Structure formats: C-alpha cells, structure tokens
Tab-separated table of C-alpha atoms in Angstrom:
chain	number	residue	atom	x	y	z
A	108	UNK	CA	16.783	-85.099	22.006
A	109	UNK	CA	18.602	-81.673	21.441
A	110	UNK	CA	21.183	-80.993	23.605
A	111	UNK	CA	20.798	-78.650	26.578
A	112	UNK	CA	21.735	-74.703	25.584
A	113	UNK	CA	25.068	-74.139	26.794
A	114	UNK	CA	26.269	-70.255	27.764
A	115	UNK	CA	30.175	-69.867	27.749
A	116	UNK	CA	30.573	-66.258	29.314
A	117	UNK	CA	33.336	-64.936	29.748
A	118	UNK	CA	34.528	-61.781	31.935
A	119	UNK	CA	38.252	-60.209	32.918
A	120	UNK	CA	38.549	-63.087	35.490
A	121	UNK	CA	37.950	-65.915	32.873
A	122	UNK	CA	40.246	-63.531	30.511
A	123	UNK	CA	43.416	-63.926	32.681
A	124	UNK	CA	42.947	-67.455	33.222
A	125	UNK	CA	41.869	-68.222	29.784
A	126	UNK	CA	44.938	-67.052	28.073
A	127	UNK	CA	46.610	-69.376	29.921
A	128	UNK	CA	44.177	-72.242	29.407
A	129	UNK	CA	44.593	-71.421	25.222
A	130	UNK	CA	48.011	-70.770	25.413
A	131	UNK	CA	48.160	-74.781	26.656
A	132	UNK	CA	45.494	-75.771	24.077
A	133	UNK	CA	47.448	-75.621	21.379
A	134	UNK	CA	50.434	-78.242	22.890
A	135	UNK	CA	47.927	-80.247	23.980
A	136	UNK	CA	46.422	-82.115	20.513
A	137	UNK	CA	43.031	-83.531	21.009
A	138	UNK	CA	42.939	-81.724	24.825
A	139	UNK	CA	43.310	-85.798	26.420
A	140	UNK	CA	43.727	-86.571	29.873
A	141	UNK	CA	43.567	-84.518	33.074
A	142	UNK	CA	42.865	-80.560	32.659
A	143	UNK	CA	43.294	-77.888	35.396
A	144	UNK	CA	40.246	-76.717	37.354
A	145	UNK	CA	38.201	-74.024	34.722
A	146	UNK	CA	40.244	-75.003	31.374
A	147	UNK	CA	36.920	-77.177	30.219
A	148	UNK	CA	34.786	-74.182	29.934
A	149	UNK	CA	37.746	-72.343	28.445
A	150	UNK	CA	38.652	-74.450	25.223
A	151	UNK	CA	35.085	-74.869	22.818
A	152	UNK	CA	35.382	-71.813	20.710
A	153	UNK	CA	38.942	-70.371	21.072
A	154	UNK	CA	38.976	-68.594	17.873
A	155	UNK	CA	35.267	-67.217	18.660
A	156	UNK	CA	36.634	-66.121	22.132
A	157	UNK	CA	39.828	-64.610	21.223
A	158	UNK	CA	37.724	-62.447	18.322
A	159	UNK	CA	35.535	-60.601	20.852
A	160	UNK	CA	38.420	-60.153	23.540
A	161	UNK	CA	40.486	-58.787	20.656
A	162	UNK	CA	37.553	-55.828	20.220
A	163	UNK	CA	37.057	-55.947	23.841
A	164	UNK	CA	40.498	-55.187	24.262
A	165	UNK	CA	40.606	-52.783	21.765
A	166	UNK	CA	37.764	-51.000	23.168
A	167	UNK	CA	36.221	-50.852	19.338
A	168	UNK	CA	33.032	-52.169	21.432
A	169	UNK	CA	31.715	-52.581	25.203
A	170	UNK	CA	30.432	-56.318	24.326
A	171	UNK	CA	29.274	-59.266	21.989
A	172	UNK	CA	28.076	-62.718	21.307
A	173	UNK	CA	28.662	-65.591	18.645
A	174	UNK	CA	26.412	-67.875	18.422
A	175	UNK	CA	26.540	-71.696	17.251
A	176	UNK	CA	24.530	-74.048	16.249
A	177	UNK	CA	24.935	-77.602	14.743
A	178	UNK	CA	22.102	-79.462	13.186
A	179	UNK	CA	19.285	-79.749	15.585
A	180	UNK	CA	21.083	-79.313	18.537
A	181	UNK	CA	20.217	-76.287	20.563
A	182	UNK	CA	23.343	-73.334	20.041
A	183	UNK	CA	26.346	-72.321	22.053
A	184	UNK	CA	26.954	-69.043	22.734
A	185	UNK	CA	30.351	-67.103	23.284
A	186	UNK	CA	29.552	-64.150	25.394
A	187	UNK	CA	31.872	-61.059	26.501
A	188	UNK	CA	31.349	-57.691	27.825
A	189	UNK	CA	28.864	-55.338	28.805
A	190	UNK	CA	25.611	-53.823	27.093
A	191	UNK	CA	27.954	-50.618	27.086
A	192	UNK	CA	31.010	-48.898	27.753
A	193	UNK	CA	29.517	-47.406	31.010
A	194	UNK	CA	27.166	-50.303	31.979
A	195	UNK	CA	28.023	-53.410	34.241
A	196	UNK	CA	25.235	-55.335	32.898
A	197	UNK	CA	26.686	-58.191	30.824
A	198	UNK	CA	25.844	-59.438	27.262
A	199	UNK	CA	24.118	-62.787	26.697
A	200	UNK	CA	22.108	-64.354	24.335
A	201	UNK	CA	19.142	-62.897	25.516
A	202	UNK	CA	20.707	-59.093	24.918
A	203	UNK	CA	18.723	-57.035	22.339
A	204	UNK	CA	20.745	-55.748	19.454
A	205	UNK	CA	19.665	-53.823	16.513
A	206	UNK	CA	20.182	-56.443	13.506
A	207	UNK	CA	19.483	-53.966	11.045
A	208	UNK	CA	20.052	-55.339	7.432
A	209	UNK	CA	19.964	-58.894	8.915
A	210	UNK	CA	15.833	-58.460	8.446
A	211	UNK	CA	16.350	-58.631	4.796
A	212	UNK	CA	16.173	-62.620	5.160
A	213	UNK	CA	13.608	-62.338	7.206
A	214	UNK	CA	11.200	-60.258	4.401
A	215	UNK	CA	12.611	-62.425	2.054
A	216	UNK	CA	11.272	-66.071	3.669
A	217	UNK	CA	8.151	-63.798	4.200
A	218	UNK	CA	8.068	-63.464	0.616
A	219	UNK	CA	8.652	-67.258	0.259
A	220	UNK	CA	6.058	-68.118	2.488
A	221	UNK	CA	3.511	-66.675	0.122
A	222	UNK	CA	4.804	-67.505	-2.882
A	223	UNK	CA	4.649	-71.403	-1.308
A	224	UNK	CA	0.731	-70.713	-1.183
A	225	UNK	CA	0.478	-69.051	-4.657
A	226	UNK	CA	-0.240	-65.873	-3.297
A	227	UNK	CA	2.559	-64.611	-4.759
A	228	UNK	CA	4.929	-65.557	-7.786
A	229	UNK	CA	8.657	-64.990	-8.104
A	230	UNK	CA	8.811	-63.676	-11.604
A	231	UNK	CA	4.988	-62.139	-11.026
A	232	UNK	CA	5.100	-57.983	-11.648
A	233	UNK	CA	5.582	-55.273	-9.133
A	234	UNK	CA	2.670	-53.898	-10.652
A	235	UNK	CA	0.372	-56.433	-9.875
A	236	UNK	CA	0.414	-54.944	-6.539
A	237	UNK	CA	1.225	-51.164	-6.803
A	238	UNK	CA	-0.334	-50.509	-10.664
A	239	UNK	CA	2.088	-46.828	-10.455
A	240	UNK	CA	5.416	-49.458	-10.936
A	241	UNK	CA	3.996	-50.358	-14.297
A	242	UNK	CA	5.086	-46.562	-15.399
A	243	UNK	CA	8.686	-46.815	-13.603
A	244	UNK	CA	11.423	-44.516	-15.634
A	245	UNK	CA	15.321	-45.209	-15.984
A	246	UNK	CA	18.040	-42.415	-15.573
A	247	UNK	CA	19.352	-41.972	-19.320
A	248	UNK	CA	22.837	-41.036	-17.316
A	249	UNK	CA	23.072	-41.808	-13.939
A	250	UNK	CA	26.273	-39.781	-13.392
A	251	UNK	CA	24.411	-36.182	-15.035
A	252	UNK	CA	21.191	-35.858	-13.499
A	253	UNK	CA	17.555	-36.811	-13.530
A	254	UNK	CA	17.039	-37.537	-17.109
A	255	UNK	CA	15.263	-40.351	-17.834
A	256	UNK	CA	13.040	-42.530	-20.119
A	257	UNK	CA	10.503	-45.328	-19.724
A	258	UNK	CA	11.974	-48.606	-18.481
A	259	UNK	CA	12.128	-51.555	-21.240
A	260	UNK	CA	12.127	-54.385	-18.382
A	261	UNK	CA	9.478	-55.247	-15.755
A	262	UNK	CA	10.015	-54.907	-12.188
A	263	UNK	CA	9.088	-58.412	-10.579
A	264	UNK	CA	9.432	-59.822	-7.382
A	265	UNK	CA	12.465	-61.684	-7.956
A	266	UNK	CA	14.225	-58.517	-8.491
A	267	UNK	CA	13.263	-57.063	-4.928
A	268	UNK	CA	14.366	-60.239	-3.603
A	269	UNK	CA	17.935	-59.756	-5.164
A	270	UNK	CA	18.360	-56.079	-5.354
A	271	UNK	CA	18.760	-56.325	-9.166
A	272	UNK	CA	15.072	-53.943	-9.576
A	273	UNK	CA	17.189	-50.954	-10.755
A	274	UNK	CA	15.968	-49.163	-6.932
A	275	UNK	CA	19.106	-47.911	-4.557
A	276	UNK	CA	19.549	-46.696	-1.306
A	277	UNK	CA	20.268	-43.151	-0.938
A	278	UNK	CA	23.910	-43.937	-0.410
A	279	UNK	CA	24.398	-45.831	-3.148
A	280	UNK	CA	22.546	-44.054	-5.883
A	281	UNK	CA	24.311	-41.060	-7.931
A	282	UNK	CA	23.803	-37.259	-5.934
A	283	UNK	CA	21.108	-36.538	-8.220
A	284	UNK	CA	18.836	-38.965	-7.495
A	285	UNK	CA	20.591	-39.308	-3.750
A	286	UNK	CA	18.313	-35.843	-3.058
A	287	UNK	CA	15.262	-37.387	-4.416
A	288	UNK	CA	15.314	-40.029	-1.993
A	289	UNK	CA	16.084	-37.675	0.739
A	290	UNK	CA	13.370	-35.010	-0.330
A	291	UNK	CA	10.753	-37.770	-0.571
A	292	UNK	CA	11.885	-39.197	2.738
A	293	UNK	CA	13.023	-42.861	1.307
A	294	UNK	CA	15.050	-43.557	4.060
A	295	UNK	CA	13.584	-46.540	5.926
A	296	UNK	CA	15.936	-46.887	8.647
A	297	UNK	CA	16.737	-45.162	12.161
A	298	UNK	CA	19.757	-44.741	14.007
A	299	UNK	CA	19.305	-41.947	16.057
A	300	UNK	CA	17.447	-39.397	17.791
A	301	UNK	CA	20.633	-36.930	17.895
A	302	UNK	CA	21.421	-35.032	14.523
A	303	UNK	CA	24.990	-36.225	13.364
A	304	UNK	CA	24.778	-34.599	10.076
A	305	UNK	CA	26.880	-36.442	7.147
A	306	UNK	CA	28.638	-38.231	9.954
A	307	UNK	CA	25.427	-41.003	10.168
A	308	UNK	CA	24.899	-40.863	6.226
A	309	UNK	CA	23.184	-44.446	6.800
A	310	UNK	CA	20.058	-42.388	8.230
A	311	UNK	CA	20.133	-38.633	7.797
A	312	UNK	CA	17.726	-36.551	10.097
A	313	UNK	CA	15.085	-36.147	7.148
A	314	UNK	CA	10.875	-36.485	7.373
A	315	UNK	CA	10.531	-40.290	6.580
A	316	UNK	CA	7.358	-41.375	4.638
A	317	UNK	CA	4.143	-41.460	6.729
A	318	UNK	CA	2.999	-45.326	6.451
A	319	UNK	CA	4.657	-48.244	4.398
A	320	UNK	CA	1.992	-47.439	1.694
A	321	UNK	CA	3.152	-44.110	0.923
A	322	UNK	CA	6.630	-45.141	1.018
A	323	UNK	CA	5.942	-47.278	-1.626
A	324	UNK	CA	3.471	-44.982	-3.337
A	325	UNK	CA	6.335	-42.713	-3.794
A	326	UNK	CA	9.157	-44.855	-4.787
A	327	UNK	CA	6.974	-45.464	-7.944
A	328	UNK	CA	7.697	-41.814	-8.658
A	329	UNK	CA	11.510	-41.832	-8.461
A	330	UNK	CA	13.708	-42.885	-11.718
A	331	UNK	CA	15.419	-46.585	-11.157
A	332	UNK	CA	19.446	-45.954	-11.130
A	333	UNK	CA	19.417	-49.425	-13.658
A	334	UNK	CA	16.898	-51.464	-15.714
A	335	UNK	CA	15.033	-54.066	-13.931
A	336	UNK	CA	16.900	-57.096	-13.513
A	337	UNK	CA	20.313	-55.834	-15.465
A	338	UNK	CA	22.158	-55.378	-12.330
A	339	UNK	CA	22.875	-55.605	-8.587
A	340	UNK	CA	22.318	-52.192	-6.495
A	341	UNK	CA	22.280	-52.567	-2.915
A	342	UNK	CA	18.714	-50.940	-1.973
A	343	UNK	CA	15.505	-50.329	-0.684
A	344	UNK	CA	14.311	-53.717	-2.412
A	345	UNK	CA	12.939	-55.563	0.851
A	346	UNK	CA	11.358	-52.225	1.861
A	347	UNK	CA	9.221	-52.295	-0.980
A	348	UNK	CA	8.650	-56.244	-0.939
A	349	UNK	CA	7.159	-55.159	2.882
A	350	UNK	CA	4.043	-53.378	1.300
A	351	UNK	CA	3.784	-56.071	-1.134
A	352	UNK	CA	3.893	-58.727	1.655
A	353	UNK	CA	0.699	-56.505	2.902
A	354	UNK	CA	-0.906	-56.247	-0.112
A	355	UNK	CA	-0.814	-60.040	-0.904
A	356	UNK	CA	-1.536	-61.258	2.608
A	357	UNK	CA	-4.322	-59.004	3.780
A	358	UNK	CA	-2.546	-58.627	6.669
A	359	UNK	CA	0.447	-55.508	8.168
A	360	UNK	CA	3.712	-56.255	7.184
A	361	UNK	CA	4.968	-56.825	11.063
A	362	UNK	CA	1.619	-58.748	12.072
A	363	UNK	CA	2.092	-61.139	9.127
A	364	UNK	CA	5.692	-61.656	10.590
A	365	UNK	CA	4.658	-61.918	14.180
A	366	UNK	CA	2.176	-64.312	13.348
A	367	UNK	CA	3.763	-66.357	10.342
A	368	UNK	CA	7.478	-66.614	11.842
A	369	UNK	CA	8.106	-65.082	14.828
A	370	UNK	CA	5.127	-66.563	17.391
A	371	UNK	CA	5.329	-70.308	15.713
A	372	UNK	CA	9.270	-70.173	15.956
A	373	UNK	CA	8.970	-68.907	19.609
A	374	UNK	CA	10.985	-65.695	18.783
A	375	UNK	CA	9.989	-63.648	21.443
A	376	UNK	CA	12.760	-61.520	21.557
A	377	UNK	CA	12.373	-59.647	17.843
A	378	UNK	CA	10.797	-56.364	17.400
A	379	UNK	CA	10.524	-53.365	14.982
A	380	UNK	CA	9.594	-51.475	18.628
A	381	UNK	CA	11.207	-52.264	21.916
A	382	UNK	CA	8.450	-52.445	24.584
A	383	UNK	CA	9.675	-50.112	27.512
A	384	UNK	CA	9.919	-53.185	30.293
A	385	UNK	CA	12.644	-54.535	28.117
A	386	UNK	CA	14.864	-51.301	27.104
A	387	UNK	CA	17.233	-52.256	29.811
A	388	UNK	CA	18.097	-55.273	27.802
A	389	UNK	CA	18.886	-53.171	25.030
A	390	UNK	CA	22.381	-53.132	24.202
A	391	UNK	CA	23.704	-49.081	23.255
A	392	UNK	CA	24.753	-48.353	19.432
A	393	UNK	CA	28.446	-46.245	19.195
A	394	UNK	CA	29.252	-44.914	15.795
A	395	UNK	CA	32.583	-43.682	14.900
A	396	UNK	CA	32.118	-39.755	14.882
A	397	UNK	CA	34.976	-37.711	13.370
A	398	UNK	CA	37.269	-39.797	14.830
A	399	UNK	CA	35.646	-40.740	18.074
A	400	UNK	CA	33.589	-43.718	18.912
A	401	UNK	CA	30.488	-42.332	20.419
A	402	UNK	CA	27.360	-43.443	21.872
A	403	UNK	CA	24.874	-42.964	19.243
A	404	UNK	CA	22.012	-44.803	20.882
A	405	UNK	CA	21.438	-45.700	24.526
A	406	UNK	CA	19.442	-48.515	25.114
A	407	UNK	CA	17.391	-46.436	27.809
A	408	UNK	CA	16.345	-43.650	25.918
A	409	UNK	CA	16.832	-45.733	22.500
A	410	UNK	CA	14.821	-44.910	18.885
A	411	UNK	CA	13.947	-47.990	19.173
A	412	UNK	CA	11.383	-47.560	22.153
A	413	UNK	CA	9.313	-45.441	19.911
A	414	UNK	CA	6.593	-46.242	16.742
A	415	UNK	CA	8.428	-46.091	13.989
A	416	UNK	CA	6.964	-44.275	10.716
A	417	UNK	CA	6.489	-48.034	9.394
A	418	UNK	CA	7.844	-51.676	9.896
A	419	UNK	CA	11.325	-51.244	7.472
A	420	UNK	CA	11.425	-54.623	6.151
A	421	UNK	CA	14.981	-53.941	4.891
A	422	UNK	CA	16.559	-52.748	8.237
A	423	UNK	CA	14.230	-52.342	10.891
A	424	UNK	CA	14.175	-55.335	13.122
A	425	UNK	CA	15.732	-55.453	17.115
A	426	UNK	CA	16.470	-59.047	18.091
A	427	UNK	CA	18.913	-61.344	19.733
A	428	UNK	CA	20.854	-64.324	19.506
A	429	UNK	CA	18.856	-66.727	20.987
A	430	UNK	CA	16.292	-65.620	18.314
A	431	UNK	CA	18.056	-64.875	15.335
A	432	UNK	CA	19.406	-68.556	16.115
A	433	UNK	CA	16.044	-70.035	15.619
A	434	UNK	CA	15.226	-68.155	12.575
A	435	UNK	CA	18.851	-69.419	10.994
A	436	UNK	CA	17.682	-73.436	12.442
A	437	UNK	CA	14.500	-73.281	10.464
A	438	UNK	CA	16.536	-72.370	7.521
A	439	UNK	CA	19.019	-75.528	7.833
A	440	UNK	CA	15.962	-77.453	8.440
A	441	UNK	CA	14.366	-76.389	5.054
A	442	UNK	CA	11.878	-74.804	5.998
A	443	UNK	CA	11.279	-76.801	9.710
A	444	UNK	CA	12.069	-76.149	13.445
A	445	UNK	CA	11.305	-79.345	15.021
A	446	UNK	CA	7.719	-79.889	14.342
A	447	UNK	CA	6.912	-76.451	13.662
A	448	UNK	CA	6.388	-75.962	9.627
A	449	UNK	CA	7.269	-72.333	8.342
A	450	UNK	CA	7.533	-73.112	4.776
A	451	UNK	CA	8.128	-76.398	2.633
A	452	UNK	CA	11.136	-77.972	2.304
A	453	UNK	CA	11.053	-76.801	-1.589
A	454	UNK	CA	10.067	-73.097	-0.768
A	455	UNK	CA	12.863	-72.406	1.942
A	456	UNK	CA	15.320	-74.140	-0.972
A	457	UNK	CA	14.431	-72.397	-3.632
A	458	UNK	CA	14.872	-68.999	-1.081
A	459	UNK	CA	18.460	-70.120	-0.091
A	460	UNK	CA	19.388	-70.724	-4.152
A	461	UNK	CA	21.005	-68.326	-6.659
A	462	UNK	CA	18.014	-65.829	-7.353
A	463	UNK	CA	19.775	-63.305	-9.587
A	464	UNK	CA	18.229	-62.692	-12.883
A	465	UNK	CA	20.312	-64.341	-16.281
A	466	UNK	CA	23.923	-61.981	-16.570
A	467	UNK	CA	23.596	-60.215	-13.585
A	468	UNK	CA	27.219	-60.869	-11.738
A	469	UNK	CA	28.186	-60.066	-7.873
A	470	UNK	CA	31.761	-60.235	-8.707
A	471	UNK	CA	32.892	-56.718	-8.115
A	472	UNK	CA	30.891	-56.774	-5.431
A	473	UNK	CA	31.689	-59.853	-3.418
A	474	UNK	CA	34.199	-61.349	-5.151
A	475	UNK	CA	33.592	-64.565	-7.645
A	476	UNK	CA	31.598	-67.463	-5.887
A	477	UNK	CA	28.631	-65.440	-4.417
A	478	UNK	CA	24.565	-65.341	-5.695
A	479	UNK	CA	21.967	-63.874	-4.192
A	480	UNK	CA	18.930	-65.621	-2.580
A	481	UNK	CA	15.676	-63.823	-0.591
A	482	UNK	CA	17.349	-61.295	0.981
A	483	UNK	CA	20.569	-62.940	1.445
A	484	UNK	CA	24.122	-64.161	-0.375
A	485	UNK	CA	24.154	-67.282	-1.284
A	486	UNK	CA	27.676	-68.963	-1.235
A	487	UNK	CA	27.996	-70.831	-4.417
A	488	UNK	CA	31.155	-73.167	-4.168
A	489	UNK	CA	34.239	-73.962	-2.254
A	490	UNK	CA	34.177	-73.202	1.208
A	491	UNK	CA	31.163	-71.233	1.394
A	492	UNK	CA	29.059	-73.697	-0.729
A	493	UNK	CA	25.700	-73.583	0.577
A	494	UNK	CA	25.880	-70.305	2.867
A	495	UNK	CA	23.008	-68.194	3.545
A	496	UNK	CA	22.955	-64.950	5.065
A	497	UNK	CA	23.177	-61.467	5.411
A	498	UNK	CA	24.663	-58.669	7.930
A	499	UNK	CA	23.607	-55.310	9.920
A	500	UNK	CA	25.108	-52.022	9.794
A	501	UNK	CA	26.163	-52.071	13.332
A	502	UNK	CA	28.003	-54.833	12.907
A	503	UNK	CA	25.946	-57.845	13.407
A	504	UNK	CA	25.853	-61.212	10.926
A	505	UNK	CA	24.214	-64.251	10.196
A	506	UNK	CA	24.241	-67.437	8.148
A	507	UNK	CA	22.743	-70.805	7.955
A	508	UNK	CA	25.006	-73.681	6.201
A	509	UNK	CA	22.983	-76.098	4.897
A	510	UNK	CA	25.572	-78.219	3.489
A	511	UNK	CA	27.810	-78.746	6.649
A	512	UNK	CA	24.497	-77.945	9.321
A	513	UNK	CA	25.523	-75.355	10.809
A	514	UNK	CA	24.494	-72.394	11.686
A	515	UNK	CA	26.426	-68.920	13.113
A	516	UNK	CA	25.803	-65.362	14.315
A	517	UNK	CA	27.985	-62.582	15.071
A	518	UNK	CA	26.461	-59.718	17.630
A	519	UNK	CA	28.122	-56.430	18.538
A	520	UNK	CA	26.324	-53.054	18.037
A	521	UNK	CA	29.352	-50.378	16.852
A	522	UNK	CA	28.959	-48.430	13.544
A	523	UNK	CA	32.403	-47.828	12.361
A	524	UNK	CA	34.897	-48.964	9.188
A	525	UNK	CA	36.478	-52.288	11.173
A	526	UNK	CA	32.674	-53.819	12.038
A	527	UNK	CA	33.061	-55.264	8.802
A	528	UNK	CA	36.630	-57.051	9.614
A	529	UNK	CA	33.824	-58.498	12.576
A	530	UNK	CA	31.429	-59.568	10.311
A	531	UNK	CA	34.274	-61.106	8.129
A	532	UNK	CA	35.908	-62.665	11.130
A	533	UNK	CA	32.842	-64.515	12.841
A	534	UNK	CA	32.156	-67.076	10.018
A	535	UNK	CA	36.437	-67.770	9.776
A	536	UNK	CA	36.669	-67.924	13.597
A	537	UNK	CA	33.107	-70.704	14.262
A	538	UNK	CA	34.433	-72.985	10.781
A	539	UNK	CA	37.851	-72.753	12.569
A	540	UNK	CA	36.332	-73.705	15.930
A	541	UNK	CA	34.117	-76.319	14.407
A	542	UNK	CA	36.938	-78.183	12.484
C-alpha cells in the first residue's frame, strides 16, 4: 500500500523555529529519543529545506518545491514561499510552473511509445515522415556564412531523440544561420508577452510558424549546423519529433499526449495552455533584466493562458510537482504506474539508455560520465549511474533513478545565471537527504 502523500511546508514561522530544530539535528545522530514540540516536521529533508530558504532568503525567487519520491511510495514535497514576490498565496505541489525544456522527456517516451508498437523505428529516416528532410544541406563553414552542400548522413529518429541531427536552436547555432531561424520564425518557445529585446534571447519577439506542420515544413529548408549523427547540438530536435509523433499516430501532437500519458497517469495538472479557472495557480516567471530581477510573466495575465502557435514539444509544457512526479514514477517503474501500462518494461529501458550515435561524446558538454537518452541525460556511472532527466529554462529539474528508486524534482520559476546552481543543487541536496 503506498504511503499517504506527505506536504512539509514551510513559512517564516517554521523558518525561525526550524533553524533551531537543524541547528540540533546535527548533535543529535540518528534524531533518538524525545524531540521538542514541531522539530518532527522540521528534520526529513534539511538539505532540500535549507536550498529553497537560501533563494528565499536571497530573494533570487518568491517560492519553490522539491519533490521526492522513493519506489512506489507516493512523494514528499518541500514547499516554501509564495507564487510571487507580491502574492501571499503559497507554493505547493499543486502550483503550476512552466517546466519548459523538462517536456523534452516527455516527447521523447512519446516517441517510445510508438516505436514499442512499430509505428515508429529508432534508426528509421526523418524522411519517412517529412520526404523535404531527404534533401537536408550542411554549412561547409559554420563560422562564415550560409554555404553549404548536401548532407552525406541521414537524419533518423534517434538523432532527434539525442540532439545529434545536425539542427540547433537559434542560440546555439552560428549568427548566420541564428537569422534564418529567426526570419523563418523557428523559435518554438514563449516567455513573454512584453518585448525584452536581446535581454530574453531564449524567445525573441519574432512571428513564430503558423501550425507544427509548417514549422517542420520549414526546418527542412534551413542548412544543419553538423552532419546527422556526428555531434551533440542542443536544439529544436523534440520540436520536430512533435510533427513526427503526428504524422505516425494519426493523431495532434498534444491529444496523443493527453490521451497516451497524461489522462492514464492521472496528470491533470499539465498543459501546453492554462485554462483561465486555473491562472491563479500559476506561479509568475522573473528574468534577470539588465541587472534587475523582473517579473516577466504574471500568472494572471500569463502567455500561457493563450493558444499557442503549436504544442512545442521541446519546451512548451506548464505542469506541477505532483504531476511531473508521476510522469518521473512511471519511468522508475519501467514503463508502469501501478497498474497503469504506458510503455513496456523494454521500451521505457531502452528510452532511459545511452542513445547517442557511435563517437558522438557529451564531454565538453557535461563533463565525462553523461549519454543521452529520449530527451534526457542519462547518467552513465558513479554516482549518477542510472539517472534520467532533463531541466527548464526557468529553473525547474527532473530525474528518475532507476538504480537507487528514486525519483526528484526541483520547481522555482526565475530566469537568471544562478537557476542553474538550483538545478545543480536539488539532485546533491534529496541524495544528501536520502542517505
């Protein structure tokens, strides 16, 4: 029987008392015996709690939540804060964040879904799908223009999974090509309705493609920054897997997830559009402007309320804890939440395994250790052996350890240099917590 969902919140008054409660912790070895009145709730996740205080404190961000989950029990969450600076209303696991890049795993075990019913294969050709990517060019020099020649390798599926199909992101591609993707409006991502110029370079105020299908229709047209499969470019990848997902299932890229993943797992809390009777649950988005931390996005007036130009499957998702949570169980159950089946045991594996093509290295990206699964790292040895998971621009991240059973998330919506200290921190400070 899974344990009962327990909610450790914590506000100023819990603060006060809870420094002294930690400060006593540590003399205290295995906490035996007698504690004072409150010091119970106080002592689970120290290192979780003192990691959000320490950005509460800061004021680097009005609130967050970690969230953690062992095995098949039911997750703990460590909650502090307010849905923003000028809000009373206080986080919990039900608060709606914008997850952003954390929807890559989610396209991905899409993708695995319907490559567990043959519909699709991992080495099968872009091109089977979208003919145009069977004419794909490669920048001769990346660093002097738009030069380019046929490609020699074929685009496949497992490259979109991995980023390794030669496509970018408009940020990481050389200026050249950078203004293609901005004239064609291959931007698939929203952070804003204000106009912050170069200061929100993640989504510039640019005309985005129409529909998924002429995203993808003109992506075809735009040189690859690599060959296919040669190496790892952080991109628009899981965009592009989105129309495939549509073309192979019959179905729209976010009814296929709605009805494949979200509904069975009882995610009720994950959207590409926030209905309006649940905006006040939205938690506001600050971005560090100049060298201000503003409020980029309110959660009553949010982007996020309205249609976007398609379902981004690489960075458009809104969810929460509680529901991220349940994605990241099915994962550490292979596939399984309960009773519920998503995927076999042997698809959801083969998604959370080194995907990267033969020679193609994350080294100087990550650091020795790391692969790449469906949409996510993969942590190949040491500490991290058997890590899965991914993060958000706003500071947000996810994984699912299949080799300890556990499973983490780290939930704070601030766009600025030190959210990814945050996303660093939350895996050290739950292991910690855990040991």
């Amino acid at each position: 029987m899974p344990l009962a969902t327990q909610r450790i919140v914590f506000d100023r008054r819990h603060v006060l008392r809870g420094g002294l409660a930690l400060g006593l912790a540590g003399a205290l070895p295995g906490i035996a015996g007698a504690q004072p009145a409150g010091m119970q709730d106080l002592l689970p996740y120290p290192a979780s709690l003192s990691l959000i205080m320490n950005y509460l404190d800061r004021k680097s961000f009005p609130g967050g939540v970690v969230s953690i989950g062992r095995g098949a029990e039911e997750p703990d969450y460590v909650t502090a804060g307010t849905l923003a600076f000028d809000s009373a209303a206080e986080t919990d696991e039900n608060t709606l964040w914008r997850i952003y890049s954390m929807t890559k795993p989610v396209t991905g075990m899409a993708a695995m879904i319907l490559i567990d019913e043959g519909k699709l294969k991992l080495d099968q050709p872009v091109a089977d799908f979208i003919p145009a990517f069977a004419k794909v060019r490669v920048l001769v020099d990346p660093a002097k223009g738009l030069e380019s020649q046929p490609a020699k390798n074929v685009m496949t599926i497992r490259h979109l999974l991995t980023h390794s199909s030669g496509l970018g992101y408009h940020f990481s591609v050389p200026d050249a090509l950078k203004a293609e993707y901005l004239r064609l409006g291959l931007i698939p991502a929203q952070i804003s309705r204000q106009d912050f110029g170069d200061d929100l370079i993640l989504a510039p105020p640019v005309p985005l493609a129409p529909s998924l299908e002429a995203f993808a229709d003109r992506l075809a047209t735009v040189p690859l920054a690599a060959e296919p499969g040669t190496k790892w470019i952080y991109s628009v990848s899981l965009d592009l897997l989105g129309r495939i997902i549509e073309l192979a299932s019959g179905m729209a890229l976010d009814g296929f997830l709605a009805k494949r993943m979200f509904e069975p797992l009882n995610m009720t809390s994950t959207f590409f559009r926030v209905p309006q009777a649940r905006k006040a649950e939205l938690a506001t988005n600050y971005a560090m402007i100049g060298t201000e931390l503003k409020p980029v996005d309110q959660g009553a007036d949010s982007i996020y309320l309205d249609e976007p130009a398609f379902p981004f499957g690489g960075a458009g998702l809104v969810s929460t804890a509680r529901d991220y949570d349940r994605f990241l169980a099915m994962l550490v159950g292979r596939g399984a939440l309960g009773k519920t089946q998503i995927m076999s045991p042997q698809a959801a594996t083969l998604g959370m395994s080194n995907l990267l093509p033969e020679g193609v290295s994350l080294d100087q990206e990550m650091g020795a250790g790391w692969g790449f699964g469906a949409g996510g790292r993969v942590g190949l040895n040491g500490v991290f052996k058997g890590f899965f998971g991914w993060a958000g621009a706003a500071g947000t991240v996810a994984w699912a350890d299949t080799v300890r059973k556990v499973r983490g998330g780290g939930y704070a919506n601030f766009i600025a240099p030190e959210n990814r200290k945050f996303q660093e921190a939350v895996p050290q400070a739950v292991y910690k917590d855990l040991k």
